[in-house]
Coordinates of C-alpha atoms and ligand atoms in Angstrom, one line a residue:
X1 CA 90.5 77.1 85.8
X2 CA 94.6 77.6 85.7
X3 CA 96.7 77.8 83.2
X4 CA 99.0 75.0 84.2
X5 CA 96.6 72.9 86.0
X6 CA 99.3 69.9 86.0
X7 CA 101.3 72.2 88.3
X8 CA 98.6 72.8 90.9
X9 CA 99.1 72.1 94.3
X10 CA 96.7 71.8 97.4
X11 CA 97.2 73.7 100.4
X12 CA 95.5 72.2 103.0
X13 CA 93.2 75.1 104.9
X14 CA 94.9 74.3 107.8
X15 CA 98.0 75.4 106.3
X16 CA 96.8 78.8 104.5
X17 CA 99.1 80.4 107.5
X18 CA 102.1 79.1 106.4
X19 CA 101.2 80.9 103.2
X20 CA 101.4 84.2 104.9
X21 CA 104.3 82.9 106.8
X22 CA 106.4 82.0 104.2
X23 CA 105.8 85.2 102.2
X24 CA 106.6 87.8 105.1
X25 CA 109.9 85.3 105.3
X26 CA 110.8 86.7 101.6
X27 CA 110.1 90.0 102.7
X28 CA 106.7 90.2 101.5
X29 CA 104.1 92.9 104.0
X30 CA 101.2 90.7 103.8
X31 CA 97.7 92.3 103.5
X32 CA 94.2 90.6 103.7
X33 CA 90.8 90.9 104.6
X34 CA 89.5 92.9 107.3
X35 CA 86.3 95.0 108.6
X36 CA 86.2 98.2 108.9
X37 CA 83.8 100.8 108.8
X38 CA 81.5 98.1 108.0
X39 CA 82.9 96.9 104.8
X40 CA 86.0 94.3 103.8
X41 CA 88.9 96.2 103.2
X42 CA 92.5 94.9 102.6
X43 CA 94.6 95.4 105.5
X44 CA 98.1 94.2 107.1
X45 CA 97.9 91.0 108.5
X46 CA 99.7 91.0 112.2
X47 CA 99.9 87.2 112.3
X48 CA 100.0 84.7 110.0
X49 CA 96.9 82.8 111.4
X50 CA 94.9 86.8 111.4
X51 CA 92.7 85.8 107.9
X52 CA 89.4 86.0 108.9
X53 CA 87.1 82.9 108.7
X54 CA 83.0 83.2 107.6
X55 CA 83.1 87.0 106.5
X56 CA 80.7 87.6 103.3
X57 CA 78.8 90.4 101.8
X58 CA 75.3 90.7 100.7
X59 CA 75.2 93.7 98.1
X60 CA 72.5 95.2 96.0
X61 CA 72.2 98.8 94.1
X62 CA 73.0 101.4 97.2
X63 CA 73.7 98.8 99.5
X64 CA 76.4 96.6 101.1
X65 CA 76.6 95.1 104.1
X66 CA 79.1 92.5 105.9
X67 CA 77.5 89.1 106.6
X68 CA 78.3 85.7 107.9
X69 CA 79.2 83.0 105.6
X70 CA 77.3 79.8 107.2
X71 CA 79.9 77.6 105.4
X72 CA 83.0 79.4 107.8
X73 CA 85.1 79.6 104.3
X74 CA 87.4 82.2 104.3
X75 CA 86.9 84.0 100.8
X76 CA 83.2 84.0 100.4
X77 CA 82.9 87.5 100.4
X78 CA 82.6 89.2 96.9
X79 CA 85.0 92.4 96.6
X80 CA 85.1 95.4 99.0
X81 CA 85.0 98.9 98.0
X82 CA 88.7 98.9 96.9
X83 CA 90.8 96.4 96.1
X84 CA 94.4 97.3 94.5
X85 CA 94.1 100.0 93.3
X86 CA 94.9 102.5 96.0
X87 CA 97.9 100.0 96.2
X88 CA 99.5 101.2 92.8
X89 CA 97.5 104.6 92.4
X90 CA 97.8 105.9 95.3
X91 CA 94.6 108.3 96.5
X92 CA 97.2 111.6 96.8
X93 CA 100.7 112.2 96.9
X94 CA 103.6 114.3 96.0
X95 CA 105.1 114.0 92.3
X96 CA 107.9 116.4 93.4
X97 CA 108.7 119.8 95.7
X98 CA 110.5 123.0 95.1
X99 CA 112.3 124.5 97.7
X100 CA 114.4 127.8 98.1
X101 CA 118.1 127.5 98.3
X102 CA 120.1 130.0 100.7
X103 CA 120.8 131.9 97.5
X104 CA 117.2 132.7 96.9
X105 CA 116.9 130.5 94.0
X106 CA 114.4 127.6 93.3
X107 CA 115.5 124.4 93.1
X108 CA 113.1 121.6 92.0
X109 CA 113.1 118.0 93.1
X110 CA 110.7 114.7 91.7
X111 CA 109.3 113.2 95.2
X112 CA 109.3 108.7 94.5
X113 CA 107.4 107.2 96.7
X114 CA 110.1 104.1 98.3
X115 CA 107.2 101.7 98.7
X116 CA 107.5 98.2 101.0
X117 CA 106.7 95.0 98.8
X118 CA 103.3 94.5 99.3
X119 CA 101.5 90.5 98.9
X120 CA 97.8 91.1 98.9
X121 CA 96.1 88.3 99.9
X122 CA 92.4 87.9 98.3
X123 CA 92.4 89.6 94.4
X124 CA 89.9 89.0 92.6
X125 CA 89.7 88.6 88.7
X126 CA 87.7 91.3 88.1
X127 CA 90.7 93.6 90.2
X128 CA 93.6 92.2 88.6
X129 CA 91.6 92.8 84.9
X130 CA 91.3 96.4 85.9
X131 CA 95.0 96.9 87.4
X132 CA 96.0 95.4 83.6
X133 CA 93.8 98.7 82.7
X134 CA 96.0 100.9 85.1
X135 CA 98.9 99.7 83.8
X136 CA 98.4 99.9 79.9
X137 CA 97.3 103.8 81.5
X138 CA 100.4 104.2 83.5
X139 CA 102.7 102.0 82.1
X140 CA 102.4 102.7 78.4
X141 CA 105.8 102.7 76.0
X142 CA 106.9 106.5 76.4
X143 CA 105.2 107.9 79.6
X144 CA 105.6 105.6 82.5
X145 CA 104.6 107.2 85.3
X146 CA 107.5 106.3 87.8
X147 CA 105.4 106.5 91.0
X148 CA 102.9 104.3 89.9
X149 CA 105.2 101.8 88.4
X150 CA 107.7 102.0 91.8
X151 CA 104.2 100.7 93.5
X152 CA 103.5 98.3 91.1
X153 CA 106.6 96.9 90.5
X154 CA 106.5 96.0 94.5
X155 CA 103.1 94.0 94.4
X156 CA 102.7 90.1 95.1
X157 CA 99.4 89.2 94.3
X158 CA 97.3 86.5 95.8
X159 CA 94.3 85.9 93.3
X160 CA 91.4 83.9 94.7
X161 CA 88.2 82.5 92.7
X162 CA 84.7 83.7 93.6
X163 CA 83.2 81.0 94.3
X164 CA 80.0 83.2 95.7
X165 CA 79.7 86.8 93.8
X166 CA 77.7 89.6 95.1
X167 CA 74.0 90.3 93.4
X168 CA 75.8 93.4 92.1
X169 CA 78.7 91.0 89.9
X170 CA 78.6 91.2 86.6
X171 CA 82.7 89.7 85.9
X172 CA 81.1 86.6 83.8
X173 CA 79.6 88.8 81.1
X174 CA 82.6 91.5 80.1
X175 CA 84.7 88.0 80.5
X176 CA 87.0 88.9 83.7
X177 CA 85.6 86.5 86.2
X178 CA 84.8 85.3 88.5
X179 CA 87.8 82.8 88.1
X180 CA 91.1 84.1 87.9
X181 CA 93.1 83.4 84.7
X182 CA 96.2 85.8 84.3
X183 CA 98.3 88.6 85.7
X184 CA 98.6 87.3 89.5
X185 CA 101.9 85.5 91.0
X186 CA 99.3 83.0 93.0
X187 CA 96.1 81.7 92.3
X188 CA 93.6 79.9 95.4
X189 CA 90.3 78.0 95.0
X190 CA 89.0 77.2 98.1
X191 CA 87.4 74.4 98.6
X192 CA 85.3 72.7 102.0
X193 CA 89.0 71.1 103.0
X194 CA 92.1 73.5 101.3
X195 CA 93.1 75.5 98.5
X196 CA 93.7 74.5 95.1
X197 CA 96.7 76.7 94.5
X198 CA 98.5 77.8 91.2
X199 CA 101.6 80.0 90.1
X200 CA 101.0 82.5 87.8
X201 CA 104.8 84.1 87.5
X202 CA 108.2 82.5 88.4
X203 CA 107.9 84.9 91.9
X204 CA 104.8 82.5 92.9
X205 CA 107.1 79.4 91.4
X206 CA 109.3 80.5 94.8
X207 CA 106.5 80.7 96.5
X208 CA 104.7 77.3 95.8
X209 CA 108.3 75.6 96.2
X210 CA 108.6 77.0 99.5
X211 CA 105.4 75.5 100.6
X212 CA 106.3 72.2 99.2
X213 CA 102.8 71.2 98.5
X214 CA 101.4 67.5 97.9
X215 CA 100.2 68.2 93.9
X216 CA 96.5 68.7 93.7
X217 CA 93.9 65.9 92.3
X218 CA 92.1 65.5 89.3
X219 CA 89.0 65.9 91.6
X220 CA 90.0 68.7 93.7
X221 CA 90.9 70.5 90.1
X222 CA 87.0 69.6 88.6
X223 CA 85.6 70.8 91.9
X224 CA 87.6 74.2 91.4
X225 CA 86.7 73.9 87.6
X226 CA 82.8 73.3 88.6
X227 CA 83.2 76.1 91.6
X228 CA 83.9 78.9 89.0
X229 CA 81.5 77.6 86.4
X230 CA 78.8 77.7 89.2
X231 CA 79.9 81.1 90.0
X232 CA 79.9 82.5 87.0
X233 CA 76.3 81.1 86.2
X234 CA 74.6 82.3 89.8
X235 CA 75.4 86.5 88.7
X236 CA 72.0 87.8 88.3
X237 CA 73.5 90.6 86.2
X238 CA 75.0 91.5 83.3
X239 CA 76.8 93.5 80.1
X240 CA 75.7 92.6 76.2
X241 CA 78.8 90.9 75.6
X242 CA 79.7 92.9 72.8
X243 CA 81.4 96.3 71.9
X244 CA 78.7 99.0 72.5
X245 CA 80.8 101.7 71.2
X246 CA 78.2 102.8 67.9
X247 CA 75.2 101.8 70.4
X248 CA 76.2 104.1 73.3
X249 CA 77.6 107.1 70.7
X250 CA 74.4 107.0 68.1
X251 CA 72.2 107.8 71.6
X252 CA 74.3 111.0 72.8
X253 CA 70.4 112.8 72.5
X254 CA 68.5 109.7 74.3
X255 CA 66.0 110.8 76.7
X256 CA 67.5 108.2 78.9
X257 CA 70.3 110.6 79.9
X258 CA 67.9 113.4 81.4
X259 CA 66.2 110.2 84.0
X260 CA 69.4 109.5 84.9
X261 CA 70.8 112.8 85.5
X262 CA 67.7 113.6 87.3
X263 CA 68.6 111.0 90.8
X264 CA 72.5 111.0 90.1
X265 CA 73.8 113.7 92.5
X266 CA 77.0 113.5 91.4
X267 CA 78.6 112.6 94.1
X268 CA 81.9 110.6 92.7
X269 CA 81.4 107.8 94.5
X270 CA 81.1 105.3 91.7
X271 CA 84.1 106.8 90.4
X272 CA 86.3 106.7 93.6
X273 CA 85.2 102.8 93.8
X274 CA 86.0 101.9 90.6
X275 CA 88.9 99.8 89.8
X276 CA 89.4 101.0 86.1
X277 CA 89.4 105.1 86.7
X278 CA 92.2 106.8 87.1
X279 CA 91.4 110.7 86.4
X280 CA 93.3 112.6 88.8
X281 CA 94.1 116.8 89.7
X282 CA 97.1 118.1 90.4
X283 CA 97.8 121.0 92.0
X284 CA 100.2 123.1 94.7
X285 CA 101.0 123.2 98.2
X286 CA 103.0 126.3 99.0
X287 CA 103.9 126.0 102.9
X288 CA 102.9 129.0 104.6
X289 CA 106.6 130.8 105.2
X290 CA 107.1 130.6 101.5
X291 CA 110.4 128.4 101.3
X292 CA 108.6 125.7 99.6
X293 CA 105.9 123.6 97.9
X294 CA 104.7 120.5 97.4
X295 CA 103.1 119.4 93.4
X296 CA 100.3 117.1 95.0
X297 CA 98.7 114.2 92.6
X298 CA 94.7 113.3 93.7
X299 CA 92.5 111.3 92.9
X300 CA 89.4 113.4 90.4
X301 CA 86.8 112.4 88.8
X302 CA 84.4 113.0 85.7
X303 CA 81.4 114.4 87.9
X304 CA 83.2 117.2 89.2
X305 CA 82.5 120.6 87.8
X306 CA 86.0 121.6 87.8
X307 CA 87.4 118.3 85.6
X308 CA 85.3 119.5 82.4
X309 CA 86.7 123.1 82.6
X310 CA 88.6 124.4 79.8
X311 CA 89.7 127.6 79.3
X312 CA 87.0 129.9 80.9
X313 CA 84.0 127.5 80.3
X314 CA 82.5 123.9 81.3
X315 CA 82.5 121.6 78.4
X316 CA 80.2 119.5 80.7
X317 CA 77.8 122.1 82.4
X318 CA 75.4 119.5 83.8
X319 CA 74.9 116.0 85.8
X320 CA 73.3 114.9 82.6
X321 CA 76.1 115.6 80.7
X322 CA 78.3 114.1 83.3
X323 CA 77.0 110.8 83.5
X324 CA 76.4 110.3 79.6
X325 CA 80.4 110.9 80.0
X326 CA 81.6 108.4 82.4
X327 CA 79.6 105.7 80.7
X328 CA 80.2 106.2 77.4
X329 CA 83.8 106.6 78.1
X330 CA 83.7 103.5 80.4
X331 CA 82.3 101.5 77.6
X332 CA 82.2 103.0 74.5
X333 CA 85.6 105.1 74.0
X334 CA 88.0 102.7 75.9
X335 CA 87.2 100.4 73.5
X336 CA 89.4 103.2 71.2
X337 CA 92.1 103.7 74.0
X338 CA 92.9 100.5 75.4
X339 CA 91.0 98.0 73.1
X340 CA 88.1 96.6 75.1
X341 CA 85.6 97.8 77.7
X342 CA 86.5 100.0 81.1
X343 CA 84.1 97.8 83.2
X344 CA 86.1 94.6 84.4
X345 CA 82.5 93.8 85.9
X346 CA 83.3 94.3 89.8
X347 CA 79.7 95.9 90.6
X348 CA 81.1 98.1 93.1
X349 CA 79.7 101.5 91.2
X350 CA 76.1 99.8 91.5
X351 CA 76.8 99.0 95.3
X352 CA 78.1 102.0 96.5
X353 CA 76.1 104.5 94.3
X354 CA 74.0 106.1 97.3
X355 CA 70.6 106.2 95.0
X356 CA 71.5 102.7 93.7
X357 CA 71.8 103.9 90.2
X358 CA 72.8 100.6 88.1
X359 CA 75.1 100.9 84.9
X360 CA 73.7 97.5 83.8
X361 CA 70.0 98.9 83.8
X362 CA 70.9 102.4 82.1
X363 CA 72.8 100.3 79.5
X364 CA 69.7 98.1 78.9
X365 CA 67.5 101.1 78.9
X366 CA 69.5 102.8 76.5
X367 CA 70.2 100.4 74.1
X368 CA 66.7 98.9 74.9
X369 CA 68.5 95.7 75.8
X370 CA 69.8 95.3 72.7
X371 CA 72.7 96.8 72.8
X372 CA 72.8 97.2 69.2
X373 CA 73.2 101.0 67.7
X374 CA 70.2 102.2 66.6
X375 CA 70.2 104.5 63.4
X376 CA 71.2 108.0 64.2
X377 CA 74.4 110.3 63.4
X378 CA 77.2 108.9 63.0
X379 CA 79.2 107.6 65.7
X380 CA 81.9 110.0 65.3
X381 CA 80.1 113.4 64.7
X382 CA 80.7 116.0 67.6
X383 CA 79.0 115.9 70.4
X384 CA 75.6 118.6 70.5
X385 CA 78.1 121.5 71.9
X386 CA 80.4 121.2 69.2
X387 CA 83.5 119.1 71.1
X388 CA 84.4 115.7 70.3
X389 CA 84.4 113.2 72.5
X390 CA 86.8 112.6 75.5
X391 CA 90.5 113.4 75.2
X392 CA 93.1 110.4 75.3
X393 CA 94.1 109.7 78.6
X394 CA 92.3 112.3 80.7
X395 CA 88.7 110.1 81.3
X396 CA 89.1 107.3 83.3
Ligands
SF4_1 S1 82.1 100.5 85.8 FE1 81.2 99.7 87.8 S2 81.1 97.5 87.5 FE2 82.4 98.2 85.8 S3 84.5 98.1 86.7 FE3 83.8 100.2 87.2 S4 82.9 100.0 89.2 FE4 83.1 97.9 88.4
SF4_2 S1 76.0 107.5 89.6 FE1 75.7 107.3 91.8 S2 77.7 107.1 92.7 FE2 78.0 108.0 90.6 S3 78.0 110.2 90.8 FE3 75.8 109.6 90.4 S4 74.9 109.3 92.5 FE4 77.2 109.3 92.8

């Protein structure tokens, strides 16, 4: 499962508090799993012994709901609603303020957020293929975006391997799951007795040295090895493993789109959930007496009416047309900004969709389970109003 499996230690799981003990030592505000509204969230841990044992979620399309894991294991749950994202892209905030001086004039300021370093204790692969996403977004050569990268910059992450996915998983077919294999400082496998543990950057080298762990077995590393296989073969759902860019773009007209315009309300939600989007607004704060104001950053997303306005009128006057956008730019047109799908397979946009609308099913339905393009105009042609397809950058 690692990438340097000779390196692997093996926490013992009475130990896993000296994990979070040793990283708030080096400074580190530790965040795990917790409940709240009824759903695992990440949240600060007060103690290092606060990880909660036996928590696990049962999912479906429009449903999730927080269980009990009868083997007491402490990451049998499959992801929450949010993961890191929030952590890096943060919902809303200020990108600067202008303010007037005694003299009447304006003067203009960038706002940086001064973020604590942040270990998150519980990532997923899928999450830590999609924050790769955000940061080939946000971090590309010429227009780093210095909030998000002050964020960033300030994360430890704690990667873990599903060893039980959700029925709403899908990581094993786009190839991001459910065991971890790059971009986290530390990797976990739990087992029945401890933690198979791993470091993925030199920060996690520190980190592993510190806990001066016995090195892990040849068993312990098969039973990891044969946890993630097993994982990855129990997900009841799934992607065509291959690009469906000409599939999804030679059926712009396919009755498929009206069906699922007609019980998508257009709510957002699978947007706000998933890891990969990052369409956002940004607009003004003026405080009331007129001295000063605020350029806000928020969170947005492809189903609002006022994200497809352009000059006087709405490229995308319809749910239909809405929908068709979000999944073809999800997995058809990334493949032409970032070189590969925009679903890391997480499932939370089947989950938390309130009608239980299932991207895995439209896909299939569409591409009659194919996913291979069926003849039709050409892939490039303009859309049926006459505009191309999304702009660079503003979909997410
Ligand atoms: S499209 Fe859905 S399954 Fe894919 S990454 Fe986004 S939320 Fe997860
Ligand atoms: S697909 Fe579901 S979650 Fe997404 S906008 Fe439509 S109703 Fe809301």
């Amino acid at each position: 499962m690692f990438s340097r499996p000779e390196d692997a230690g093996f926490l013992p799981v009475a130990q896993l508090g000296s994990l979070v003990a040793t990283l708030t030592a080096l400074g580190y505000q530790c965040l795990g799993p917790a409940v709240e509204h009824g759903a695992i969230v990440m949240r600060e841990l007060d103690a290092p012994d606060a990880i909660p044992r036996g928590l696990q979620a049962e999912q479906a399309p429009g449903s999730y709901r927080v269980t009990r894991d009868p083997h007491d294991r402490y990451f049998a749950w499959a992801n929450g609603p949010q993961a890191i994202k929030p952590l890096a892209f943060a919902p809303q905030e200020s990108l600067w303020r202008v303010e007037r001086d005694a003299a009447g004039a304006l003067q203009f300021a960038a706002v940086l957020p001064e973020p604590r370093a942040q270990a998150i204790i519980g990532v997923r692969a899928c999450d830590l293929a999609a924050l790769a996403l955000q940061d080939a977004h946000f971090l590309r050569e010429g227009r780093r975006d210095a909030h998000y990268a002050r964020r960033r910059e300030k994360l430890f992450l704690v990667a873990v391997q599903c060893a039980e996915p959700g029925a709403t998983c899908l990581c094993a077919s786009t190839g991001d799951g459910p065991t971890p294999t790059a971009g986290y400082d530390l990797a976990l496998a739990e087992l029945a007795d401890g933690f198979v543990a791993m470091a993925g950057s030199a920060n996690g080298e520190a980190v592993l040295e510190a806990l001066n762990l016995a090195p892990a077995t040849r068993q312990q590393l098969d039973m990891a090895q044969k946890q993630g296989q097993d994982a990855a073969a129990s997900q009841v759902r799934s992607l065509p493993g291959h690009n469906l860019r000409d599939a999804l773009m030679s059926r712009l007209e396919h009755p498929r789109w009206d069906d699922v315009a007609a019980r998508c309300l257009a709510c957002g939600n699978c947007v706000a959930v998933c890891p990969t989007c990052f369409c956002h607004a940004e607009g003004d704060e003026p405080a009331m007496n007129g001295q000063s104001s605020e350029h806000a950053r928020i969170w947005d997303s492809c189903f609002g009416e006022a994200h497809a306005h352009l000059h006087g009128f709405d490229v995308r006057p319809d749910i239909r047309t809405r929908y068709r956008q979000w999944l073809t730019h999800k997995l058809a047109t990334w493949h032409d900004q970032f070189g590969r799908s925009g679903c890391v397979g997480c499932g939370r946009c089947i989950a938390w969709c309130p009608v239980g609308i299932d991207l895995t099913e439209e896909v299939a339905a569409l591409t009659d389970s194919s996913g291979q393009p069926s003849p039709g105009p050409s892939p490039r042609s303009s859309t049926p109003s006459g505009h191309r397809g999304p702009a660079s950058g503003r979909g997410g």
